[in-house]
Structures are given as C-alpha cells and as structure tokens.
Coordinates of C-alpha atoms and ligand atoms in Angstrom, one line a residue:
M1267 CA 5.5 18.8 4.2
K1268 CA 7.1 21.7 2.5
S1269 CA 8.6 20.5 -0.6
V1270 CA 8.3 17.6 -2.9
E1271 CA 11.6 16.4 -1.9
E1272 CA 10.1 16.4 1.8
V1273 CA 7.0 14.3 0.5
F1274 CA 9.7 11.5 -1.2
K1275 CA 11.7 11.7 2.4
K1276 CA 8.0 10.4 3.9
I1277 CA 7.3 7.8 1.3
S1278 CA 11.0 6.5 1.8
K1279 CA 10.6 6.3 5.6
V1280 CA 7.4 4.5 5.6
G1281 CA 8.9 1.9 3.1
Q1282 CA 11.7 1.2 5.3
A1283 CA 9.3 0.8 8.3
E1284 CA 7.2 -1.3 6.1
K1285 CA 9.9 -3.3 4.5
V1286 CA 8.4 -2.3 1.0
R1287 CA 10.7 -1.2 -1.8
V1288 CA 9.6 1.9 -3.4
Y1289 CA 10.2 3.2 -6.9
V1290 CA 9.1 6.3 -8.7
V1291 CA 8.7 5.5 -12.5
G1292 CA 7.0 7.0 -15.6
G1293 CA 6.6 10.6 -16.7
Y1294 CA 8.0 12.1 -13.4
I1295 CA 11.5 10.2 -14.1
R1296 CA 11.1 11.1 -17.8
D1297 CA 10.5 14.9 -17.1
I1298 CA 13.6 15.1 -14.8
L1299 CA 15.8 13.7 -17.6
L1300 CA 14.3 16.1 -20.3
G1301 CA 14.7 19.0 -17.9
R1302 CA 10.9 19.7 -17.7
E1303 CA 10.1 21.0 -14.4
G1304 CA 6.7 21.1 -12.4
N1305 CA 5.5 17.5 -13.2
R1306 CA 3.4 17.0 -9.9
D1307 CA 2.0 13.7 -10.8
I1308 CA 4.2 11.1 -9.0
D1309 CA 3.8 7.3 -10.0
C1310 CA 5.1 5.1 -7.2
V1311 CA 5.5 1.3 -7.9
C1312 CA 5.8 -0.6 -4.5
V1313 CA 7.1 -4.2 -4.6
G1314 CA 4.2 -5.4 -2.4
S1315 CA 0.7 -4.1 -2.1
G1316 CA 0.0 -0.4 -3.5
L1317 CA -3.2 -0.1 -1.5
E1318 CA -1.8 -1.2 1.8
F1319 CA 1.3 0.9 1.3
A1320 CA -0.8 4.1 0.8
R1321 CA -3.0 3.4 3.9
S1322 CA 0.7 3.2 5.9
F1323 CA 1.6 6.4 4.1
D1324 CA -1.6 8.1 4.7
T1325 CA -1.4 7.4 8.7
A1326 CA 2.3 8.5 8.7
V1327 CA 1.7 11.8 7.4
K1328 CA -1.5 12.0 9.9
Q1329 CA -3.9 12.2 7.0
V1330 CA -2.9 15.5 5.8
G1331 CA -4.0 15.0 2.3
S1332 CA -6.7 12.6 1.0
L1333 CA -6.5 9.0 0.2
I1334 CA -8.7 7.5 -2.6
E1335 CA -8.6 3.9 -2.9
F1336 CA -8.8 1.4 -5.9
P1337 CA -9.2 -1.9 -4.2
D1338 CA -10.1 -3.9 -7.2
F1339 CA -6.6 -2.6 -8.8
D1340 CA -4.4 -2.7 -5.4
T1341 CA -3.8 1.0 -6.1
A1342 CA -4.6 4.2 -4.4
R1343 CA -4.4 7.9 -5.1
Y1344 CA -3.1 10.4 -2.5
I1345 CA -3.8 14.1 -3.1
L1346 CA -2.0 16.6 -0.8
E1347 CA -0.9 20.5 -1.1
I1348 CA 2.6 21.7 -0.5
P1349 CA 3.5 25.6 -0.5
N1350 CA 4.1 27.4 -3.6
P1351 CA 7.2 29.5 -3.3
K1352 CA 5.8 31.7 -6.2
S1353 CA 2.3 32.2 -5.1
Q1354 CA 0.0 32.4 -2.5
T1355 CA -2.0 29.1 -3.9
P1356 CA -0.3 26.2 -2.9
N1357 CA 0.6 23.3 -5.2
T1358 CA -0.9 20.1 -5.5
I1359 CA 0.6 16.7 -5.5
V1360 CA -1.1 13.6 -7.2
I1361 CA 0.9 10.6 -5.9
E1362 CA -0.3 6.8 -7.6
F1363 CA 0.8 4.2 -5.5
A1364 CA 0.7 0.8 -7.2
G1365 CA 1.7 -2.6 -6.6
A1366 CA 4.4 -3.7 -9.1
R1367 CA 2.2 -5.5 -12.0
A1368 CA 1.4 -6.7 -15.3
E1369 CA -2.0 -5.2 -16.5
S1370 CA -3.5 -6.0 -20.1
Y1371 CA -6.6 -5.8 -21.7
D1372 CA -8.4 -8.9 -22.5
E1373 CA -9.4 -9.4 -26.3
K1374 CA -12.9 -8.2 -26.1
S1375 CA -13.5 -6.9 -22.5
R1376 CA -12.8 -3.2 -21.5
K1377 CA -11.6 -4.3 -18.1
P1378 CA -8.0 -4.7 -17.4
I1379 CA -6.5 -7.9 -15.9
V1380 CA -4.3 -7.1 -13.3
A1381 CA -1.6 -9.8 -12.2
A1382 CA 1.3 -9.1 -9.3
A1383 CA 4.8 -8.8 -10.8
T1384 CA 8.5 -7.9 -10.3
L1385 CA 9.4 -4.2 -10.9
E1386 CA 11.1 -5.6 -14.3
Q1387 CA 7.9 -7.1 -15.2
D1388 CA 6.3 -4.0 -14.4
L1389 CA 8.6 -2.0 -16.3
A1390 CA 8.3 -4.1 -19.4
R1391 CA 4.4 -3.8 -19.5
R1392 CA 4.8 0.0 -19.6
D1393 CA 4.1 2.0 -23.1
F1394 CA 7.2 3.5 -23.8
T1395 CA 11.0 2.9 -23.1
V1396 CA 11.1 6.6 -22.0
N1397 CA 8.4 6.1 -19.6
A1398 CA 9.9 2.8 -18.4
M1399 CA 12.5 4.0 -16.1
A1400 CA 12.8 4.2 -12.3
L1401 CA 14.6 5.5 -9.6
P1402 CA 14.4 4.0 -6.0
V1403 CA 12.4 6.9 -3.9
E1404 CA 15.1 7.4 -1.4
L1405 CA 17.2 8.9 -4.4
L1406 CA 14.7 11.7 -5.1
T1407 CA 14.9 13.0 -1.3
K1408 CA 17.7 15.5 -2.6
K1409 CA 18.1 17.0 -5.8
V1410 CA 18.8 14.6 -8.5
T1411 CA 22.2 14.7 -9.6
P1412 CA 23.6 13.7 -13.1
T1413 CA 25.9 11.2 -11.2
I1414 CA 22.9 9.4 -9.5
L1415 CA 21.1 9.2 -12.9
K1416 CA 24.1 7.8 -14.4
I1417 CA 24.6 5.1 -11.7
Q1418 CA 21.4 4.5 -10.3
L1419 CA 18.9 4.7 -13.0
I1420 CA 17.1 1.7 -13.6
D1421 CA 16.7 1.5 -17.3
I1422 CA 16.4 -1.9 -18.8
F1423 CA 15.2 -0.9 -22.2
D1424 CA 17.3 2.0 -22.7
G1425 CA 14.6 4.5 -22.5
R1426 CA 17.6 7.0 -21.7
K1427 CA 19.1 6.6 -25.1
D1428 CA 15.7 6.6 -26.9
L1429 CA 14.9 10.0 -24.7
E1430 CA 18.4 11.5 -26.2
N1431 CA 17.4 10.3 -29.6
R1432 CA 13.8 11.8 -29.1
L1433 CA 12.4 8.2 -30.0
L1434 CA 9.0 6.6 -28.8
R1435 CA 9.7 2.8 -28.8
T1436 CA 7.7 0.2 -26.9
P1437 CA 9.6 -1.9 -24.4
L1438 CA 8.3 -5.1 -26.0
D1439 CA 7.0 -6.2 -29.3
P1440 CA 4.8 -3.3 -30.3
D1441 CA 1.6 -5.4 -31.0
T1442 CA 2.0 -6.5 -27.5
T1443 CA 2.3 -3.1 -26.1
F1444 CA -0.4 -1.7 -28.1
S1445 CA -2.8 -4.8 -27.8
D1446 CA -2.5 -4.8 -23.9
D1447 CA -3.8 -1.2 -23.6
P1448 CA -5.0 0.4 -26.8
L1449 CA -5.2 3.9 -25.5
R1450 CA -1.4 3.7 -25.8
T1451 CA -1.9 4.1 -29.5
L1452 CA -3.4 7.7 -29.2
R1453 CA -0.8 8.3 -26.3
A1454 CA 2.0 7.6 -28.8
V1455 CA 0.7 10.1 -31.2
R1456 CA 0.1 12.7 -28.5
F1457 CA 3.5 12.3 -26.8
A1458 CA 4.9 12.9 -30.5
G1459 CA 3.1 16.0 -30.8
Q1460 CA 3.5 17.1 -27.3
L1461 CA 7.4 16.4 -27.0
G1462 CA 8.2 16.7 -30.6
F1463 CA 9.6 13.0 -30.7
S1464 CA 9.1 10.6 -33.5
I1465 CA 7.7 7.2 -33.3
E1466 CA 9.9 4.2 -34.1
P1467 CA 8.9 2.7 -37.7
G1468 CA 7.9 -0.7 -36.3
A1469 CA 5.7 0.7 -33.5
L1470 CA 4.1 3.3 -36.2
E1471 CA 2.9 0.3 -38.5
S1472 CA 1.8 -1.5 -35.4
I1473 CA -0.3 1.5 -34.3
H1474 CA -1.9 1.2 -37.7
R1475 CA -2.5 -2.4 -37.7
N1476 CA -4.0 -2.2 -34.5
R1477 CA -6.2 0.8 -34.9
A1478 CA -9.4 -0.9 -34.7
R1479 CA -8.5 -2.0 -31.1
I1480 CA -9.2 1.6 -30.0
K1481 CA -12.9 0.7 -30.2
I1482 CA -12.6 -0.9 -26.8
I1483 CA -11.7 2.3 -24.8
S1484 CA -14.2 4.4 -23.4
G1485 CA -15.3 8.0 -25.1
E1486 CA -13.8 9.8 -22.0
R1487 CA -10.5 8.4 -22.1
I1488 CA -10.3 9.1 -25.9
Q1489 CA -11.5 12.7 -25.1
E1490 CA -8.8 13.2 -22.6
E1491 CA -6.2 12.2 -25.2
L1492 CA -7.7 14.2 -28.0
L1493 CA -7.6 17.3 -25.4
K1494 CA -3.9 16.9 -24.5
M1495 CA -3.2 16.8 -28.3
M1496 CA -5.1 20.1 -28.7
T1497 CA -2.9 21.5 -25.8
T1498 CA 0.5 21.0 -27.7
E1499 CA 2.2 23.9 -29.3
K1500 CA 1.5 22.6 -32.7
P1501 CA -1.6 20.5 -33.0
S1502 CA -1.5 19.6 -36.4
I1503 CA 1.8 17.4 -35.7
A1504 CA -0.4 15.0 -33.7
L1505 CA -3.6 15.5 -36.2
T1506 CA -1.4 14.4 -39.0
L1507 CA -0.2 11.4 -37.5
L1508 CA -3.5 10.3 -36.4
F1509 CA -4.6 10.8 -40.2
Q1510 CA -1.4 8.8 -41.1
T1511 CA -2.0 6.0 -38.9
K1512 CA -5.9 5.9 -39.7
L1513 CA -6.8 6.2 -36.1
L1514 CA -8.6 9.3 -36.9
D1515 CA -10.9 7.0 -39.2
E1516 CA -11.8 5.1 -36.2
I1517 CA -12.5 7.8 -33.7
L1518 CA -13.2 10.5 -35.9
P1519 CA -14.4 9.3 -39.2
E1520 CA -16.3 13.0 -40.0
V1521 CA -12.9 14.6 -39.6
S1522 CA -11.3 12.3 -42.0
A1523 CA -14.0 12.3 -44.5
L1524 CA -12.7 16.1 -45.1
R1525 CA -9.5 14.7 -46.9
G1526 CA -9.4 14.9 -50.6
V1527 CA -9.4 17.3 -53.8
E1528 CA -11.9 17.0 -56.4
E1529 CA -11.8 18.3 -59.6
V1530 CA -14.8 19.2 -62.3
F1531 CA -13.6 21.0 -65.5
G1532 CA -10.5 22.1 -64.0
H1533 CA -11.9 23.8 -61.1
Q1534 CA -10.6 22.3 -57.9
H1535 CA -11.8 22.9 -54.1
K1536 CA -9.4 23.0 -51.3
D1537 CA -8.3 19.8 -49.3
N1538 CA -10.7 20.4 -46.2
L1539 CA -8.7 18.2 -43.9
V1540 CA -5.4 20.3 -44.5
H1541 CA -7.7 23.6 -44.3
S1542 CA -8.9 22.4 -40.9
F1543 CA -5.6 21.2 -39.4
M1544 CA -4.3 24.9 -40.1
V1545 CA -7.3 26.1 -38.8
V1546 CA -6.2 24.4 -35.1
D1547 CA -2.7 25.6 -35.7
N1548 CA -3.8 29.4 -36.3
I1549 CA -6.1 29.3 -33.6
A1550 CA -3.4 27.8 -31.3
E1551 CA -1.4 30.7 -32.0
Q1552 CA -4.1 33.0 -30.7
S1553 CA -5.7 31.1 -27.8
E1554 CA -4.5 28.5 -25.3
D1555 CA -8.0 27.2 -25.0
P1556 CA -7.9 23.5 -26.2
W1557 CA -12.1 23.4 -26.6
L1558 CA -11.5 26.5 -28.9
R1559 CA -8.9 24.4 -30.8
L1560 CA -11.2 21.4 -30.9
A1561 CA -14.0 23.5 -32.4
G1562 CA -11.5 24.7 -35.1
L1563 CA -10.9 20.9 -36.1
F1564 CA -14.8 20.4 -36.2
H1565 CA -15.9 23.5 -38.0
D1566 CA -16.0 22.4 -41.4
I1567 CA -17.3 18.8 -41.0
G1568 CA -20.4 19.5 -42.8
K1569 CA -18.3 20.2 -45.9
T1570 CA -18.3 16.7 -47.1
G1571 CA -22.2 16.1 -47.0
T1572 CA -23.0 19.6 -48.7
K1573 CA -20.3 19.4 -51.3
K1574 CA -21.7 20.5 -54.9
F1575 CA -20.0 21.8 -58.0
I1576 CA -22.4 24.2 -59.7
P1577 CA -21.7 25.2 -63.1
K1578 CA -20.5 29.0 -63.7
V1579 CA -20.3 29.2 -59.8
G1580 CA -17.9 26.7 -58.8
W1581 CA -17.5 24.4 -55.8
T1582 CA -20.3 25.3 -52.7
F1583 CA -20.9 23.8 -49.6
H1584 CA -24.2 25.6 -48.7
G1585 CA -25.6 25.0 -45.1
H1586 CA -22.6 23.0 -44.0
E1587 CA -22.7 25.0 -40.7
H1588 CA -25.9 23.5 -40.1
L1589 CA -25.1 20.1 -41.4
G1590 CA -21.6 20.2 -39.2
K1591 CA -23.5 21.0 -36.0
K1592 CA -25.6 17.9 -36.5
L1593 CA -22.9 15.7 -37.0
F1594 CA -20.7 17.2 -34.1
Y1595 CA -23.7 16.3 -31.9
G1596 CA -23.0 12.7 -32.6
I1597 CA -19.1 13.2 -32.0
S1598 CA -20.0 14.7 -28.6
K1599 CA -22.0 11.6 -27.7
R1600 CA -19.3 9.1 -28.5
L1601 CA -16.5 11.4 -26.9
K1602 CA -18.9 11.8 -23.8
L1603 CA -18.4 15.5 -23.8
S1604 CA -20.2 17.8 -21.5
K1605 CA -23.4 19.5 -22.2
E1606 CA -21.6 22.6 -21.5
R1607 CA -18.7 21.8 -24.0
T1608 CA -21.1 20.5 -26.7
D1609 CA -23.3 23.6 -26.5
Y1610 CA -20.1 25.8 -26.9
I1611 CA -18.6 23.9 -29.7
A1612 CA -21.9 23.5 -31.5
K1613 CA -22.5 27.3 -31.4
L1614 CA -19.2 28.0 -32.8
I1615 CA -19.6 25.7 -35.9
R1616 CA -23.1 27.1 -36.4
W1617 CA -21.9 30.7 -36.8
H1618 CA -18.4 30.2 -37.9
L1619 CA -19.1 31.8 -41.4
Q1620 CA -20.5 35.0 -39.7
P1621 CA -17.5 37.1 -39.5
I1622 CA -16.0 36.5 -42.7
G1623 CA -19.5 36.8 -44.5
L1624 CA -19.7 40.2 -42.6
M1625 CA -16.4 41.1 -44.3
D1626 CA -17.7 40.1 -47.6
E1627 CA -21.1 41.5 -47.6
G1628 CA -20.2 44.7 -45.9
I1629 CA -20.0 45.7 -42.3
T1630 CA -22.9 47.3 -41.3
D1631 CA -24.0 48.5 -38.0
S1632 CA -27.1 46.2 -37.7
A1633 CA -25.2 43.2 -39.0
V1634 CA -22.5 43.7 -36.5
R1635 CA -25.3 44.1 -33.4
R1636 CA -26.8 41.0 -34.5
L1637 CA -23.6 39.1 -34.3
V1638 CA -22.8 40.2 -30.9
V1639 CA -26.2 39.6 -29.5
T1640 CA -26.3 36.4 -30.9
M1641 CA -22.8 34.9 -29.9
G1642 CA -22.8 36.6 -26.5
D1643 CA -19.9 35.4 -24.3
E1644 CA -18.7 33.2 -27.4
L1645 CA -18.0 36.2 -29.4
D1646 CA -14.3 36.7 -28.9
D1647 CA -13.7 33.0 -29.6
L1648 CA -15.6 33.1 -32.6
L1649 CA -13.7 35.8 -33.7
I1650 CA -10.5 34.0 -33.1
L1651 CA -11.8 31.1 -35.2
G1652 CA -12.9 33.4 -38.0
R1653 CA -9.3 34.8 -37.9
G1654 CA -7.7 31.2 -38.1
D1655 CA -10.1 30.3 -40.8
I1656 CA -8.3 32.6 -43.1
T1657 CA -5.8 30.1 -44.7
T1658 CA -5.4 31.3 -48.2
G1659 CA -2.1 30.2 -49.8
N1660 CA -1.6 33.4 -51.8
P1661 CA 0.4 35.8 -49.6
N1662 CA -0.9 39.1 -51.0
K1663 CA -4.8 38.0 -50.5
K1664 CA -3.8 36.7 -47.0
V1665 CA -2.4 40.1 -45.8
R1666 CA -5.3 41.8 -47.5
R1667 CA -7.9 39.3 -45.7
L1668 CA -6.4 39.6 -42.4
K1669 CA -6.3 43.3 -42.5
N1670 CA -9.9 43.5 -43.3
Y1671 CA -10.6 41.1 -40.5
D1672 CA -9.0 43.4 -38.0
N1673 CA -11.2 46.2 -39.2
L1674 CA -13.9 44.1 -38.6
K1675 CA -12.8 43.6 -35.0
N1676 CA -12.1 47.1 -34.4
K1677 CA -15.7 48.0 -35.8
I1678 CA -17.2 45.6 -33.2
A1679 CA -15.1 47.0 -30.5
E1680 CA -16.3 50.4 -31.3
L1681 CA -19.8 49.3 -31.7
L1682 CA -19.9 47.5 -28.2
E1683 CA -18.5 50.2 -26.9
K1684 CA -21.0 52.8 -28.2
D1685 CA -24.0 50.6 -27.9
K1686 CA -23.3 48.9 -24.4
L1687 CA -24.6 45.7 -26.2
S1688 CA -23.1 43.1 -23.6
D1689 CA -26.1 41.5 -21.7
F1690 CA -28.6 42.9 -24.4
Q1691 CA -32.1 43.3 -23.5
S1692 CA -34.9 45.8 -24.2
P1693 CA -34.3 48.9 -21.7
L1694 CA -38.0 48.5 -21.6
R1695 CA -38.3 45.4 -19.2
G1696 CA -41.2 43.0 -19.3
D1697 CA -42.9 44.0 -16.1
E1698 CA -43.4 47.5 -17.3
I1699 CA -44.7 46.4 -20.8
M1700 CA -47.3 44.6 -18.7
S1701 CA -48.3 47.6 -16.5
L1702 CA -48.2 50.2 -19.3
S1703 CA -50.4 48.3 -21.6
K1704 CA -52.4 46.1 -18.8
L1705 CA -51.5 42.7 -20.2
K1706 CA -50.6 39.9 -17.9
P1707 CA -47.8 37.7 -18.7
G1708 CA -48.5 36.1 -21.9
P1709 CA -47.1 35.8 -25.7
T1710 CA -48.3 39.4 -26.6
V1711 CA -45.7 40.9 -23.7
G1712 CA -43.0 38.9 -25.2
R1713 CA -43.7 39.8 -28.9
I1714 CA -43.4 43.4 -27.9
K1715 CA -40.3 43.3 -26.1
S1716 CA -38.9 41.5 -29.3
A1717 CA -40.1 43.9 -31.5
I1718 CA -38.3 46.5 -29.5
E1719 CA -35.1 44.5 -29.3
E1720 CA -35.3 44.0 -33.1
A1721 CA -35.7 48.0 -33.6
I1722 CA -32.6 48.5 -31.7
L1723 CA -30.6 45.8 -33.5
D1724 CA -31.7 47.2 -36.7
G1725 CA -30.6 50.6 -35.6
I1726 CA -34.1 52.1 -35.9
I1727 CA -33.9 53.4 -32.3
P1728 CA -30.6 53.6 -29.9
N1729 CA -30.3 51.2 -27.0
E1730 CA -31.7 53.6 -24.5
Y1731 CA -34.8 53.4 -22.2
E1732 CA -36.5 56.7 -23.4
A1733 CA -36.3 55.7 -26.9
A1734 CA -37.7 52.4 -26.3
K1735 CA -40.5 53.6 -24.6
G1736 CA -41.3 56.2 -27.4
Y1737 CA -41.2 53.1 -29.7
F1738 CA -43.1 51.1 -27.5
E1739 CA -46.0 53.8 -27.6
K1740 CA -45.8 53.9 -31.4
I1741 CA -46.3 50.2 -32.3
K1742 CA -48.4 48.8 -29.0
D1743 CA -51.8 49.0 -30.6
K1744 CA -50.8 46.9 -33.6
Y1745 CA -49.8 44.2 -31.0
L1746 CA -52.7 44.9 -28.5
E1747 CA -55.2 44.2 -31.3
Q1748 CA -53.9 40.6 -31.4
A1749 CA -53.9 39.8 -27.8
T1750 CA -56.2 37.2 -26.6
D1751 CA -58.8 38.2 -23.7
W1752 CA -57.2 36.0 -21.2
E1753 CA -53.8 38.0 -21.6
K1754 CA -56.0 41.3 -20.5
M1755 CA -55.9 42.5 -17.2
Ligands
LIG2170 N1 1.2 4.1 -18.7 C1 1.3 3.1 -19.5 N2 0.2 2.9 -20.2 C2 -0.7 3.6 -20.3 C3 -0.7 5.0 -19.4 C4 0.2 5.0 -18.5 O1 2.2 2.3 -19.8 N3 -1.7 3.6 -21.1 C5 2.2 4.2 -17.7 C6 3.5 4.9 -18.1 O2 5.0 4.6 -17.4 C7 3.4 6.2 -17.8 C8 2.6 6.2 -16.2 O3 2.2 4.8 -16.5 O4 4.5 7.1 -17.7 C9 2.0 7.3 -15.8 O5 1.0 7.4 -16.7 P1 0.2 8.9 -16.9 O6 0.4 9.8 -15.5 O7 -1.0 8.7 -17.3 O8 1.4 9.3 -17.8 P2 2.6 10.3 -17.8 O9 3.8 9.2 -18.6 O10 2.9 10.8 -16.5 O11 2.3 11.3 -18.9 P3 0.9 12.5 -18.9 O12 0.7 12.8 -17.6 O13 1.5 13.3 -19.7 O14 -0.2 11.4 -19.3

C-alpha cells in the first residue's frame, strides 16, 4: 500500500467481502474538517466484531503490518508503514479497529464496561461532538471533497457546527459523558489548549463538578494528557483551565498551592502560580521539548513550604530548590514517570537558581566551570529554564536582565570552548595516579583525582595533562600519608 487512500481501499474491500460496514470516526474526521493534515491515527468502527475484522484485514493485506489484539475489548490495533514522499523514512499508520460499542466506567472500578451497540449509540458515547462524526470508509478511498462532506458526513450531534464555532460540547449530558470516562475532563482542557476551542459553559461546570472522579484514572494516562498539554503552543491556556476547574487540585496539588499573594507590612510576594505558568510559556518559545516545559511547571513547587517573611529583608524562599526536588519525587511516583525523566526534572529543579544566582553574584570563571560540570548534558536546558524564569513585569528591568542573561550564556560558551570542559574528568587518569603513587584502587586514589579536578574547576591549574601531573606531584605526599596499609602496593 502506497498511500493512506490505498489503505482505506483495502479496508473497504475487506468490509464488502465480510459484509461488515466500516466507518472512520473521531479525530481523523475532525482533522480533515479542520484542514489539519498528517493525522495518521485512524479510528475505525465496525458494525460487528472489531477484532475479527482486524484479523480479516491482516490476512487480506498478507500480514504487511503488525496486528495487536485486545480480545477483552473486542478491539485490535494495526500498525503499518507507507512511503513518505517527502523523506526516506516511511510514515507509520496506526489503525484502531473497534466494534460499535458503548463503553463506560463503573462508579468505582478502573476497568471499563463494554457493550455492543449501533453506530449511533457508539457516537453518542464519545467525548465531544467534534469527535463524534463519522464517514463510511468507502468515501475516504479518494480525496474527500467538500460536497462529500456536506452530503455524507454522519453528524448526529452537530459536531460540524461546533467545529466552526470552535466549541467543545459533549454529545450527551456532560455529567454522563464525563462520568463514563473521567479522563475526558482532562481531554477537554487539553483540546481547548491545543485547538484554541472554548468549552461549553455547562460542560465546564460539569468538569468542575466531576473533578474528583479523575482519581480513578491511572497515573500513566494522566501523564500522557499533561504531556500533550505541554506540547501545545501556549501551555498556559490548558494550565489555567486546569486551575479554574480545580482539576489541578486533584492531579497536582503541589502546583495549585502556589496560588496566592501574601502581604506583610505592605510587602507582597509575586503569585507563584501565575509566575510558573509564565515560565512554561517562556520555555515553550525557546524549546519544543515537553519535558523541559514540565520542569518549568514544577521548578518553584518548593516555594509554598519555604516561604518566610523576614523583617528588613522581605519575602524569602530559602531552600525551595531542595524542597521542590523532594516534592517532585512524590509527583513523579503518582504520574508514573520513568526514572530517566524523573532524574532529568529533579536535576533542573535542584539547580534552577544557579544561572540567575551567577548573574547576580558575579560571573567568575570558577563558578561557571562548576555549573558546566554539575549540569553536564542538561546545561542547555537549564539555561533555557533560567531565561524563562525572568518574568518581571517591569519592562526596563526585564530588558536589562535578559541582556545580562545573554552575557552569561556567551561567557559559558567561551569558557566551554577554551576549557574543553564537556565530559570533564581529571586529565591525569586513575590508572596513572595508581602507578605513580604505588597505590591499589581505593579511596585515596579517588581523593587525589577529586583534588586535581577541584584545582582545575577553581582555575588554579589549566585543564591539561602536564599541569595536572605537576599539581599531583605537589599534593601527593599529603594524601599518601593518610592512605591505609591495604591501599599500598
Ligand atoms: N474517545 C472518547 N473518549 C476518550 C478517548 C477517546 O470518546 N477518553 C473517542 C473520541 O471520539 C476520539 C476517538 O475516541 O476522537 C479517538 O481517540 P484518540 O485517538 O485518543 O483521540 P483523537 O481524538 O484522535 O485525538 P488525539 O490523538 O489528539 O488524542
């Protein structure tokens, strides 16, 4: 199969042979109507068994792709590749085959209850009217024209009108739709941010009313939606809706707690929730990476628990980078983040004050070197976060701070070039330290190596082999005196 139209042709042929009517529904149809190209996730509703249809399709296309079966739900996923005219790498198409069904969550259980249904019932049990439109698969075998859409679109709930009005509305009573699957409350917020749609007022109230139901949804699925929110052009749109509906209190109370301004003797601190949302938007202007944007959302969560008013000093948040890191481990556990992502975000939270601190305290070579070595691969991301953290409302101050920040970045780049500090390690390696000092592997070798590294970072010696060896000769006796007998060769 060379194109998505050919894929639809095959599905249509199998449908005729098996006497099963097949409809393409949901996001694929929505995106055609929105003129958004490139959606390669195709949802097919089969009036009959989705799983059996997928098996027949797999046989008919001679197992060209891979079939993943979900017998408990009578659905299957088919993944195949088609050529990409714009690149050597093929395009992956993911087709979900499902029998027409009505699916809902029981009051308490996390497992959905699935029952067979007609196409109309199936569409009624979907999340939003804009996602509840369908086209018979035969009509997608050629480019879909506006006339086809006008005459053939199955649109029982006026999804097309809502799409034109940029409105997210539920096909049924919103309490039913959201209670059927509480993840949809997050999807509403995400679509609003992603597509720039508003949520119909009744649905918005219902999201607020049903917010606690999100508790039955797994951490992984919440994580996925949050990440999709982070991928939008201006993540603060979805984040603000999360806050307004109080979904944020349910899924990220640590972030919600940042809301508010306190005043003591006329001294106010800034609203840290508003600040955090601004930081995420600022990062989004500099980087596409949703994980870095998420780190921006969490960077100040330690502020609530460390806030203190000190007379003559003002509001302080001492140690919030440490408390923030600790709190974040709790979030990571709930959202089931991988270890790699957890370490990445925790590191950015821990060190986020560093670049701005450098700017304020003077940019010395040794401080810059320490930052470079501490951050390693995450240095560029920390610098993006640090720049995004400049949110002062005073325009002159902002220009000045951003300019200073860019100076800092230039200084780091210069020093990196000069020192060749990436992958930093003592140029005198452990093996050589051992043979020169006649030591076996042990703590003393480590101490000597660290002392050489510290001297380089402090600018006492350059990052070069000869200098490191000379320094070693100078300091070695002091360390050898402390070595235990078992370390000596
Ligand atoms: N759907 C639903 N309720 C959900 C998830 C999905 O009703 N909690 C329905 C919607 O009709 C949706 C379709 O299943 O359009 C496909 O779901 P999915 O692929 O997750 O979403 P898309 O709408 O395609 O959008 P995206 O890929 O951006 O999530």
